[in-house]
Amino acid sequence: MTSSQTSRRGWVWHALSLLILAAFCGSLYLASKRIDYTWRWSRLPQYLLSTGGEEIDAPFDGTVSIAADDKTLTITPLLGVGAAQTIPDIAVPLVADGEVVFRGNTLGKKPGISAGPLLIGLWLTLRISFVSLIFALVLGVLAGLGRVSHNPTARDVASFYVEIIRGTPLLVQLFIAYFFFAPTLHLSAFAAGVFGLSVFTGAYIAEIVRAGIQAVPKGQTEASQSLGLSGLQTLRHVVLPQAIQKILPPLAGQFINLIKDSSLVSVMALTDLTKAGREVVSSTFSPFEVWFTVALMYLILTGGLSLVVNRLEKRLARHD
Amino acid sequence: MTETAEVPLIKASDIEKRYPNGTLGLKRASLSVALGEVVVIVGPSGSGKSTLLRTLNGLETITAGEITIDGHLLHERAADLRRLRTSVGMVFQQFNLFPHLSAIENLMLAPQKVLKLSAAEARARAEKLLAKVGLADKADVHPAQLSGGQQQRVAIARALAMQPKVMLFDEPTSALDPEMVGEVLEVMKQLASEGMTMCVVTHEMGFARAVADRVVFMDRGEIVCEAAPAGFFDAPTHERLKTFLRQVLKA
């Protein structure tokens, strides 16, 4: 069959693809029926968006007084240190008038829609991925430059780093970050997670940077040097601008990997999307729905990013 | 032609290039180029002529001998090398234009960064040079949109933008389609007629005969003989040169 025939009857093939996909989903459903699984999708939305209201916590230790309207709380600090604080519009007070509360205790709920545990987890996943990316970029560019450096020590150190990190599993590295580096360097769980993820991703970015720099023909460096530019000027004005065009697309791909890899931080005391999924499973007893939903949420993140990456690649290709 | 200089602009004495694996790329080669002189180096491929040329601005290291440029020893120390390189322009076989910069930006980069010219000064200089090589209208075009001949003319202008004392040409027309060789040679002839000191590695025997003050023949890493073009081509004395000329002129 020639390609023109394929494209003219394209919709037939796409319909077949859809059919296969539907058959696959159907068989998943039938498989779940065979173990008497009851699908309860209706339980899920409240874990994405909670309508129960936003919980208000006590800002400091103090004594609560409730106003006559039953909606305005005033909290007076214990020991009389500092000013009293008034919190209006509490829909459902969960404390009694005159009660002593401590910092972090729930005072009541404000009405409205708030993010459920899955969305909160998603937010943490995004945050930890993004912060890790920044650190990984710095590490990766430094190590990548080290790999192509003329200085043997810089080369050794960079190679050592890249080989060690690429030769050990991320999960083990995260355990080391959490159980060794967190207590010795006094890192919070979040910082330890960022540490582990950025050290891991940095090693891969180093290889991307190295490959990008080495893809710039040697003649470019020679031409630049023959004009009297220094090594640093050559790197900055000639090599890096060309390397960046080659580096950007795989770098964006590495960010997508980072988002997926970040699911492993759920083994630390961090409630990312995956950990949130586990918690929701234990309260709903609906593992199938939850895990498919969690997968879909990751897919939306990574899929959205790859769309951006594709567009980026096309734009860079146009400039060539 | 002005041949007043007592000290040659370039003087390479007994230079040797031994590769790490022990083979000799250059065997005790000596070459001097006077101010305003055009020296053309010819020879079979692999004879070391490009290597010799590249040693003259430190792109290739040497293992013995010494090179002086305008009286200064060509050190291997980076700072001195950089200073000397600004007085030696280099044109490559593969042009090596910077693809991410437009033609005029290619010309402006080094004068701004190395000579610390202002953007306006560098631009004025670049515009003049682009006009000189007949490409004033291509200033804002990127190298990928230029023909090979045009790219090489931009590359020549880029080297000239540093106002070098001597220009080195490493097979400047070998990567070009035949119909573009002429335009590049024309620019080089014009440069020579303006008194630029030039050292050219080429296979263009017609150019050598017409423009060179002196032709140098290299074979197997050695400078075999050198002579003015008339004697070089019409009355070759050396046996290896005769063989070479027979092969080239037959083709």
mmCIF file of C-alpha atoms in Angstrom, chain B residues 3 90 104:
data_model
loop_
_atom_site.group_PDB
_atom_site.id
_atom_site.type_symbol
_atom_site.label_atom_id
_atom_site.label_comp_id
_atom_site.label_asym_id
_atom_site.label_seq_id
_atom_site.Cartn_x
_atom_site.Cartn_y
_atom_site.Cartn_z
ATOM 1 C CA GLU B 3 59.785 44.664 0.527
ATOM 2 C CA MET B 90 42.993 32.600 9.050
ATOM 3 C CA ILE B 104 27.751 41.126 9.709
#
